[in-house]
Amino acid sequence: KNQVEQSPQSLIILEGKNCTLQCNYTVSPFSNLRWYKQDTGRGPVSLTIMTFSENTKSNGRYTATLDADTKQSSLHITASQLSDSASYICVVSSDSNYQLIWGAGTKLIIKP
Amino acid sequence: AAGVIQSPRHLIKEKRETATLKCYPIPRHDTVYWYQQGPGQDPQFLISFYEKMQSDKGSIPDRFSAQQFSDYHSELNMSSLELGDSALYFCASSTHSEQYFGPGTRLTVT
């Protein structure tokens, strides 16, 4: 069964600290993996998208990694800011028809 | 575990036709969200329902309407379809924190 699991479920860190969010998937076949940031009451906003051959991709203070062998991805946030408080969702696309399998998200809270 | 179910998975309609998309949330989830994702775009929030009442409204066109029924399933009704309505429509359900997305309905308007 195609699944995407994220951990931790929630995370609280102090402003300025770094953190890493995890995503494990059992989706097959694999097309690409995306990380989204979602603020409460808004639609998800894409942070990174990686295909099978990409190991790492950065977007400002966000760096995503992908290990296609172990089917794991991580999202590393550097020097966190209060505005980083949001849900971070890992989404895996299984085929060219863009069937998306969504993780449940990690709720990140940045405290001053 | 049961997930969010959406039907149909694929739908092809012609311009000016109507379409109804259905969403069945995870049992005991009381909130449903609808999103529209165009090709190469991020999902756009359309509308949400909590306990069968509309709780928030996003960029939903006037041609669209939605409701949540007594069994908590939701339907998105789309009328006078336009070519630009072709997109992936996601439903998500939640209870207190995590939001679980369904697999989406791919609507193609020709």
XYZ file of N, CA and C in Angstrom:
666
model
N 0.845 -1.175 0.000
C 0.000 0.000 0.000
C 0.890 1.237 0.000
N 0.539 2.207 -0.864
C 1.310 3.445 -0.928
C 1.057 4.286 0.316
N 2.118 4.602 1.019
C 1.978 5.403 2.238
C 3.142 6.363 2.384
N 2.857 7.467 3.051
C 3.880 8.441 3.405
C 3.737 8.717 4.896
N 4.806 8.521 5.628
C 4.766 8.734 7.070
C 5.783 9.797 7.461
N 5.348 10.711 8.320
C 6.220 11.803 8.726
C 6.446 11.765 10.239
N 7.617 12.236 10.609
C 7.927 12.351 12.034
C 8.850 13.537 12.262
N 8.785 14.182 13.434
C 7.783 13.917 14.458
C 6.429 14.469 14.052
N 5.435 14.164 14.832
C 4.089 14.683 14.563
C 4.063 16.182 14.826
N 4.768 16.605 15.856
C 4.866 18.026 16.165
C 6.230 18.293 16.786
N 6.644 19.546 16.679
C 7.985 19.912 17.145
C 7.982 21.368 17.584
N 8.561 21.635 18.744
C 8.686 22.998 19.240
C 10.168 23.288 19.432
N 10.651 24.364 18.807
C 12.053 24.734 18.969
C 12.156 26.247 19.185
N 13.295 26.676 19.674
C 13.514 28.100 19.897
C 13.987 28.765 18.607
N 13.595 29.998 18.478
C 14.009 30.806 17.329
C 15.527 30.799 17.188
N 15.969 30.606 15.949
C 17.409 30.586 15.695
C 18.008 29.189 15.653
N 17.298 28.232 16.209
C 17.795 26.851 16.212
C 17.499 26.171 14.884
N 18.217 25.090 14.625
C 17.981 24.276 13.432
C 17.086 23.097 13.790
N 16.450 22.528 12.783
C 15.656 21.324 13.027
C 15.586 20.498 11.746
N 15.260 19.216 11.917
C 15.151 18.307 10.782
C 13.863 17.514 10.901
N 13.110 17.505 9.833
C 11.857 16.761 9.768
C 12.051 15.548 8.863
N 11.408 14.446 9.212
C 11.616 13.200 8.492
C 10.383 12.767 7.706
N 10.641 12.083 6.606
C 9.564 11.545 5.771
C 9.993 10.184 5.242
N 9.221 9.160 5.515
C 9.473 7.821 4.978
C 8.300 7.444 4.092
N 8.585 6.815 2.986
C 7.502 6.477 2.070
C 7.641 5.048 1.557
N 6.506 4.509 1.161
C 6.483 3.165 0.571
C 5.776 3.215 -0.764
N 5.907 4.369 -1.439
C 5.219 4.579 -2.702
C 6.010 3.981 -3.849
N 5.299 3.261 -4.696
C 5.948 2.656 -5.853
C 4.955 2.557 -7.008
N 5.336 2.883 -8.225
C 6.619 3.462 -8.588
C 6.741 4.904 -8.114
N 7.979 5.355 -8.037
C 8.259 6.687 -7.509
C 8.518 7.653 -8.647
N 7.889 8.813 -8.562
C 8.127 9.838 -9.571
C 8.891 11.018 -8.970
N 8.342 11.621 -7.946
C 9.042 12.718 -7.281
C 8.519 12.893 -5.859
N 9.268 13.653 -5.078
C 8.891 13.929 -3.689
C 8.923 15.431 -3.481
N 7.885 15.922 -2.840
C 7.783 17.365 -2.605
C 7.628 17.643 -1.114
N 8.169 18.742 -0.695
C 7.908 19.271 0.642
C 7.096 20.549 0.488
N 6.009 20.607 1.273
C 5.160 21.789 1.274
C 5.170 22.416 2.672
N 5.008 23.736 2.699
C 4.768 24.445 3.951
C 3.321 24.930 3.918
N 2.595 24.667 4.981
C 1.200 25.087 5.016
C 0.910 25.876 6.278
N 0.531 27.126 6.094
C 0.068 27.935 7.211
C -1.400 27.626 7.465
N -1.819 27.788 8.694
C -3.200 27.471 9.072
C -4.177 28.262 8.218
N -5.142 27.549 7.640
C -6.168 28.204 6.842
C -5.761 28.556 5.433
N -4.573 28.148 5.027
C -4.113 28.451 3.663
C -3.731 27.168 2.944
N -3.553 27.279 1.663
C -3.126 26.132 0.886
C -1.653 25.871 1.050
N -1.229 24.635 0.793
C 0.198 24.299 0.893
C 1.019 25.053 -0.155
N 2.214 25.463 0.230
C 3.140 26.152 -0.666
C 4.371 25.277 -0.866
N 4.731 25.059 -2.113
C 5.835 24.154 -2.410
C 7.185 24.745 -1.977
N 7.975 23.933 -1.303
C 9.326 24.331 -0.898
C 10.370 23.722 -1.834
N 10.277 22.416 -2.026
C 11.218 21.719 -2.914
C 10.500 20.590 -3.617
N 11.028 20.202 -4.744
C 10.571 19.007 -5.437
C 11.798 18.273 -5.953
N 11.862 16.976 -5.672
C 13.044 16.195 -6.056
C 12.626 14.944 -6.811
N 13.389 14.633 -7.839
C 13.170 13.407 -8.580
C 14.120 12.330 -8.071
N 14.024 11.165 -8.673
C 14.759 9.987 -8.227
C 16.262 10.236 -8.160
N 16.778 11.000 -9.115
C 18.230 11.160 -9.232
C 18.798 12.269 -8.354
N 17.941 13.007 -7.683
C 18.422 14.128 -6.881
C 18.550 13.733 -5.417
N 19.680 14.073 -4.816
C 19.934 13.722 -3.415
C 19.624 14.864 -2.463
N 19.821 16.080 -2.946
C 19.610 17.221 -2.089
C 19.176 18.425 -2.913
N 18.354 19.249 -2.298
C 17.907 20.476 -2.968
C 17.630 21.520 -1.902
N 18.093 22.718 -2.170
C 17.932 23.789 -1.192
C 17.031 24.892 -1.708
N 16.367 25.533 -0.776
C 15.523 26.696 -1.072
C 15.676 27.636 0.109
N 16.668 28.510 0.014
C 16.934 29.422 1.123
C 17.412 28.639 2.338
N 16.693 28.822 3.447
C 17.108 28.130 4.683
C 16.563 26.701 4.758
N 15.858 26.283 3.736
C 15.311 24.925 3.691
C 16.191 24.048 2.797
N 16.592 22.890 3.317
C 17.347 21.926 2.528
C 16.682 20.567 2.657
N 16.315 20.011 1.517
C 15.695 18.689 1.507
C 16.691 17.666 0.987
N 16.642 16.471 1.566
C 17.474 15.371 1.088
C 16.570 14.214 0.699
N 17.057 13.395 -0.196
C 16.295 12.229 -0.639
C 17.227 11.042 -0.786
N 16.859 9.938 -0.148
C 17.565 8.668 -0.332
C 16.560 7.705 -0.940
N 16.649 7.538 -2.247
C 15.676 6.712 -2.950
C 15.844 5.224 -2.625
N 17.020 4.848 -2.162
C 17.239 3.434 -1.820
C 16.496 3.051 -0.550
N 16.619 3.923 0.454
C 15.935 3.650 1.720
C 14.552 4.277 1.773
N 14.196 5.021 0.732
C 12.892 5.675 0.646
C 12.665 6.597 1.834
N 13.659 7.448 2.038
C 13.575 8.416 3.127
C 13.930 9.797 2.611
N 13.276 10.790 3.181
C 13.602 12.169 2.869
C 13.617 12.956 4.166
N 14.385 14.028 4.164
C 14.384 14.905 5.322
C 14.324 16.354 4.850
N 13.779 17.192 5.713
C 13.755 18.637 5.458
C 14.465 19.304 6.623
N 15.564 19.971 6.330
C 16.358 20.639 7.356
C 16.108 22.134 7.270
N 15.762 22.714 8.401
C 15.530 24.159 8.461
C 16.644 24.775 9.289
N 17.323 25.708 8.720
C 18.471 26.354 9.372
C 18.064 27.704 9.942
N 18.593 28.012 11.110
C 18.374 29.328 11.730
C 16.898 29.700 11.703
N 16.095 28.907 12.385
C 14.646 29.046 12.302
C 14.178 30.452 12.684
N 13.086 30.857 12.066
C 12.465 32.145 12.346
C 11.018 31.914 12.786
N 10.446 32.897 13.444
C 9.071 32.753 13.932
C 8.113 32.437 12.790
N 8.405 32.968 11.618
C 7.532 32.748 10.456
C 7.615 31.315 9.908
N 8.550 30.557 10.423
C 8.634 29.150 10.002
C 7.567 28.294 10.672
N 6.891 28.847 11.666
C 5.832 28.097 12.343
C 4.738 27.750 11.332
N 4.537 26.467 11.139
C 3.586 26.008 10.123
C 3.572 24.484 10.151
N 2.754 23.906 9.294
C 2.801 22.461 9.074
C 3.644 22.195 7.843
N 4.466 21.178 7.915
C 5.325 20.813 6.789
C 4.912 19.427 6.313
N 4.522 19.378 5.062
C 3.925 18.165 4.526
C 4.813 17.571 3.435
N 5.029 16.287 3.530
C 5.793 15.535 2.535
C 4.791 14.857 1.595
N 4.985 15.002 0.313
C 4.054 14.453 -0.672
C 4.849 13.689 -1.727
N 4.429 12.478 -2.007
C 5.128 11.657 -2.995
C 4.214 11.406 -4.189
N 4.765 11.606 -5.363
C 4.026 11.352 -6.587
C 4.404 9.977 -7.107
N 3.405 9.190 -7.433
C 3.685 7.787 -7.769
C 3.803 7.515 -9.262
N 3.273 8.377 -10.084
C 3.361 8.096 -11.517
C 3.152 9.369 -12.321
N 3.247 9.239 -13.608
C 3.163 10.420 -14.455
C 1.773 11.034 -14.460
N 0.790 10.328 -13.909
C -0.546 10.907 -13.806
C -0.678 11.795 -12.578
N 0.439 12.027 -11.908
C 0.488 12.919 -10.757
C -0.437 12.481 -9.641
N -0.518 11.183 -9.423
C -1.211 10.723 -8.231
C -0.345 11.076 -7.043
N -0.875 11.866 -6.147
C -0.112 12.342 -5.016
C -0.528 11.625 -3.744
N 0.460 11.152 -3.005
C 0.199 10.541 -1.701
C 0.763 11.479 -0.648
N -0.098 11.961 0.198
C 0.258 12.997 1.163
C 0.602 12.404 2.516
N 1.634 12.949 3.163
C 1.881 12.650 4.563
C 0.940 13.481 5.426
N 0.899 13.152 6.697
C 0.011 13.868 7.617
C 0.610 15.184 8.090
N 1.891 15.384 7.813
C 2.521 16.651 8.174
C 3.169 16.644 9.541
N 4.114 17.541 9.705
C 4.726 17.830 11.003
C 4.377 19.256 11.364
N 3.800 19.438 12.526
C 3.451 20.790 12.965
C 4.650 21.375 13.717
N 5.224 22.408 13.159
C 6.413 23.041 13.719
C 6.033 24.364 14.374
N 6.457 24.528 15.604
C 6.216 25.777 16.327
C 7.555 26.357 16.724
N 7.777 27.604 16.325
C 9.008 28.305 16.686
C 8.682 29.282 17.806
N 9.409 29.184 18.891
C 9.163 30.074 20.029
C 10.288 31.095 20.149
N 9.922 32.320 20.529
C 10.966 33.362 20.658
C 11.866 33.095 21.867
N -5.205 1.617 8.281
C -6.157 2.628 8.746
C -6.876 3.244 7.550
N -8.119 3.646 7.790
C -8.907 4.237 6.708
C -8.319 5.591 6.353
N -8.362 5.930 5.057
C -7.888 7.224 4.609
C -9.034 8.014 4.044
N -8.714 9.211 3.571
C -9.701 10.060 2.925
C -10.001 9.476 1.542
N -11.274 9.340 1.241
C -11.685 8.767 -0.036
C -12.309 9.854 -0.898
N -11.871 9.900 -2.140
C -12.451 10.853 -3.067
C -12.987 10.110 -4.284
N -14.117 10.573 -4.770
C -14.671 9.978 -5.984
C -15.326 11.049 -6.849
N -15.288 10.885 -8.172
C -14.489 9.860 -8.837
C -13.008 10.215 -8.809
N -12.148 9.352 -9.242
C -10.729 9.654 -9.299
C -10.388 10.461 -10.556
N -11.106 10.197 -11.596
C -10.920 10.930 -12.848
C -12.290 11.301 -13.402
N -12.367 12.487 -13.995
C -13.630 12.962 -14.534
C -13.357 13.834 -15.752
N -14.055 13.552 -16.816
C -13.927 14.355 -18.032
C -15.277 14.975 -18.329
N -15.291 16.293 -18.470
C -16.519 17.024 -18.744
C -16.277 18.003 -19.893
N -17.373 18.434 -20.481
C -17.262 19.454 -21.519
C -17.578 20.818 -20.925
N -17.159 21.849 -21.649
C -17.442 23.218 -21.202
C -18.930 23.397 -20.968
N -19.223 24.154 -19.944
C -20.593 24.513 -19.561
C -21.363 23.375 -18.891
N -20.732 22.220 -18.765
C -21.375 21.133 -18.019
C -21.187 21.337 -16.517
N -21.811 20.466 -15.743
C -21.652 20.503 -14.294
C -20.926 19.244 -13.834
N -20.313 19.343 -12.670
C -19.604 18.203 -12.094
C -19.787 18.215 -10.590
N -19.824 17.030 -10.016
C -19.906 16.904 -8.559
C -18.802 15.977 -8.092
N -17.971 16.497 -7.208
C -16.886 15.723 -6.625
C -17.258 15.378 -5.184
N -16.912 14.166 -4.788
C -17.264 13.723 -3.453
C -16.036 13.422 -2.618
N -16.191 13.667 -1.336
C -15.090 13.445 -0.395
C -15.642 12.760 0.848
N -15.012 11.674 1.241
C -15.405 10.942 2.437
C -14.242 11.022 3.426
N -14.409 11.789 4.495
C -13.297 11.993 5.429
C -13.006 10.746 6.249
N -11.897 10.796 6.933
C -11.549 9.721 7.853
C -12.593 9.690 8.963
N -13.043 8.508 9.381
C -14.060 8.443 10.446
C -13.672 9.261 11.671
N -14.623 9.980 12.191
C -14.496 10.835 13.378
C -13.772 12.160 13.090
N -13.391 12.384 11.858
C -12.866 13.709 11.503
C -14.047 14.630 11.217
N -14.015 15.838 11.806
C -15.160 16.724 11.713
C -14.941 17.898 10.752
N -13.762 17.995 10.193
C -13.436 19.126 9.323
C -12.991 18.618 7.957
N -13.511 19.274 6.938
C -13.164 18.917 5.560
C -12.696 20.169 4.830
N -11.635 20.025 4.048
C -11.085 21.116 3.247
C -11.090 20.703 1.780
N -11.304 21.671 0.923
C -11.195 21.441 -0.522
C -10.091 22.338 -1.088
N -9.266 21.737 -1.973
C -8.185 22.461 -2.632
C -8.237 22.190 -4.136
N -7.764 23.162 -4.884
C -7.653 23.020 -6.339
C -6.191 23.199 -6.719
N -5.643 22.244 -7.454
C -4.250 22.349 -7.885
C -4.168 22.290 -9.400
N -3.843 23.426 -10.002
C -3.658 23.478 -11.442
C -2.296 22.930 -11.828
N -2.076 22.658 -13.098
C -0.803 22.100 -13.563
C 0.371 22.987 -13.150
N 1.341 22.389 -12.486
C 2.531 23.124 -12.088
C 2.323 24.152 -10.998
N 1.170 24.115 -10.347
C 0.878 25.108 -9.303
C 0.752 24.446 -7.936
N 0.818 25.258 -6.898
C 0.542 24.769 -5.562
C -0.964 24.651 -5.364
N -1.395 23.769 -4.490
C -2.832 23.668 -4.206
C -3.368 24.981 -3.647
N -4.504 25.400 -4.159
C -5.160 26.617 -3.679
C -6.353 26.220 -2.821
N -6.443 26.844 -1.664
C -7.538 26.531 -0.759
C -8.848 27.078 -1.314
N -9.871 26.252 -1.329
C -11.176 26.672 -1.841
C -12.158 26.979 -0.715
N -12.387 25.983 0.145
C -13.410 26.135 1.165
C -13.240 25.038 2.206
N -13.742 25.288 3.420
C -13.667 24.267 4.459
C -14.964 24.229 5.246
N -15.197 23.095 5.867
C -16.391 22.884 6.662
C -16.005 22.257 7.996
N -16.673 22.725 9.038
C -16.502 22.150 10.371
C -17.878 21.823 10.913
N -18.061 20.590 11.295
C -19.350 20.159 11.846
C -20.515 20.599 10.936
N -20.330 20.357 9.649
C -21.369 20.575 8.641
C -21.662 22.042 8.328
N -20.885 22.946 8.948
C -21.056 24.364 8.663
C -19.803 24.873 7.947
N -19.994 25.787 7.003
C -18.844 26.380 6.331
C -18.009 27.135 7.352
N -16.728 26.836 7.407
C -15.875 27.469 8.410
C -14.928 28.495 7.818
N -14.542 28.320 6.562
C -13.613 29.259 5.951
C -13.781 29.193 4.438
N -13.526 30.305 3.806
C -13.699 30.368 2.362
C -12.455 30.950 1.732
N -11.963 30.273 0.703
C -10.776 30.756 0.009
C -11.137 31.258 -1.369
N -10.391 30.823 -2.350
C -10.575 31.335 -3.707
C -11.556 30.489 -4.500
N -12.704 30.218 -3.927
C -13.690 29.390 -4.621
C -14.543 30.278 -5.536
N -14.633 29.924 -6.825
C -15.443 30.723 -7.753
C -16.925 30.647 -7.377
N -17.672 31.651 -7.796
C -19.111 31.662 -7.524
C -19.835 30.515 -8.217
N -19.224 29.986 -9.271
C -19.838 28.864 -9.999
C -19.743 27.556 -9.213
N -18.943 27.576 -8.174
C -18.751 26.369 -7.359
C -19.530 26.528 -6.044
N -20.016 25.423 -5.549
C -20.611 25.405 -4.214
C -20.237 24.095 -3.553
N -20.321 24.078 -2.269
C -19.963 22.857 -1.544
C -20.795 22.759 -0.283
N -20.885 21.561 0.225
C -21.578 21.362 1.492
C -21.041 20.104 2.165
N -21.270 20.048 3.455
C -20.910 18.867 4.231
C -22.205 18.286 4.785
N -22.363 16.995 4.636
C -23.604 16.335 5.004
C -23.541 15.771 6.423
N -24.688 15.231 6.862
C -24.804 14.748 8.242
C -23.819 13.617 8.534
N -23.422 12.875 7.503
C -22.448 11.801 7.730
C -21.016 12.308 7.542
N -20.865 13.628 7.438
C -19.587 14.331 7.325
C -18.929 14.241 5.955
N -19.552 13.519 5.023
C -18.959 13.563 3.694
C -19.269 14.907 3.066
N -18.484 15.303 2.104
C -18.653 16.611 1.488
C -18.717 16.459 -0.025
N -19.424 17.381 -0.639
C -19.512 17.401 -2.096
C -19.193 18.797 -2.612
N -18.411 18.826 -3.668
C -18.067 20.076 -4.342
C -18.807 20.084 -5.679
N -19.725 21.013 -5.839
C -20.518 21.116 -7.049
C -19.969 22.238 -7.921
N -19.735 21.910 -9.170
C -19.114 22.857 -10.087
C -20.016 23.002 -11.309
N -20.434 24.218 -11.580
C -21.330 24.445 -12.711
C -20.660 25.327 -13.755
N -21.265 25.343 -14.931
C -20.750 26.144 -16.053
C -19.240 25.973 -16.187
N -18.822 24.727 -16.273
C -17.386 24.432 -16.276
C -16.664 25.156 -17.399
N -15.453 25.600 -17.069
C -14.588 26.280 -18.020
C -13.311 25.466 -18.198
N -12.620 25.716 -19.296
C -11.383 24.978 -19.549
C -10.398 25.148 -18.390
N -10.398 26.332 -17.803
C -9.474 26.619 -16.712
C -9.785 25.885 -15.422
N -10.926 25.216 -15.378
C -11.263 24.436 -14.187
C -10.557 23.084 -14.188
N -9.923 22.754 -15.295
C -9.167 21.494 -15.365
C -8.059 21.535 -14.324
N -8.097 20.599 -13.409
C -7.139 20.610 -12.301
C -7.320 19.347 -11.476
N -6.450 19.241 -10.492
C -6.568 18.172 -9.502
C -7.257 18.785 -8.288
N -8.315 18.150 -7.829
C -9.065 18.667 -6.691
C -8.852 17.731 -5.509
N -8.270 18.307 -4.467
C -7.983 17.537 -3.269
C -8.964 17.868 -2.174
N -9.284 16.839 -1.438
C -10.048 16.997 -0.213
C -9.140 16.554 0.930
N -9.241 17.220 2.046
C -8.486 16.823 3.222
C -9.422 16.836 4.420
N -9.159 15.962 5.370
C -9.962 15.956 6.588
C -9.053 16.050 7.801
N -9.595 16.589 8.858
C -8.799 16.689 10.083
C -9.732 16.665 11.277
N -9.141 16.459 12.424
C -9.912 16.579 13.638
C -9.373 17.742 14.462
N -8.239 17.593 15.101
C -7.710 18.703 15.896
C -6.417 19.284 15.341
N -5.596 18.443 14.757
C -4.298 18.961 14.321
C -3.947 18.534 12.902
N -3.584 17.283 12.721
C -3.091 16.843 11.434
C -4.187 16.876 10.382
N -3.733 17.189 9.174
C -4.648 17.236 8.051
C -4.268 16.087 7.120
N -5.224 15.264 6.782
C -4.977 14.114 5.927
C -5.617 14.369 4.558
N -4.783 14.298 3.543
C -5.258 14.561 2.189
C -5.723 13.275 1.504
N -6.728 13.421 0.672
C -7.162 12.332 -0.180
C -6.307 12.268 -1.430
N -6.528 11.284 -2.277
C -5.710 11.102 -3.472
C -6.029 12.085 -4.591
N -7.156 12.778 -4.458
C -7.500 13.776 -5.459
C -8.416 13.248 -6.550
N -9.146 14.165 -7.154
C -9.946 13.888 -8.349
C -9.376 14.737 -9.472
N -9.002 14.077 -10.557
C -8.481 14.829 -11.712
C -9.626 15.164 -12.638
N -9.924 16.448 -12.730
C -10.995 16.921 -13.602
C -10.387 17.485 -14.880
N -10.880 17.000 -15.995
C -10.460 17.522 -17.299
C -11.686 18.093 -17.995
N -11.608 19.348 -18.339
C -12.701 20.010 -19.057
C -12.267 20.212 -20.507
N -13.072 19.710 -21.425
C -12.702 19.787 -22.851
C -13.624 20.718 -23.621
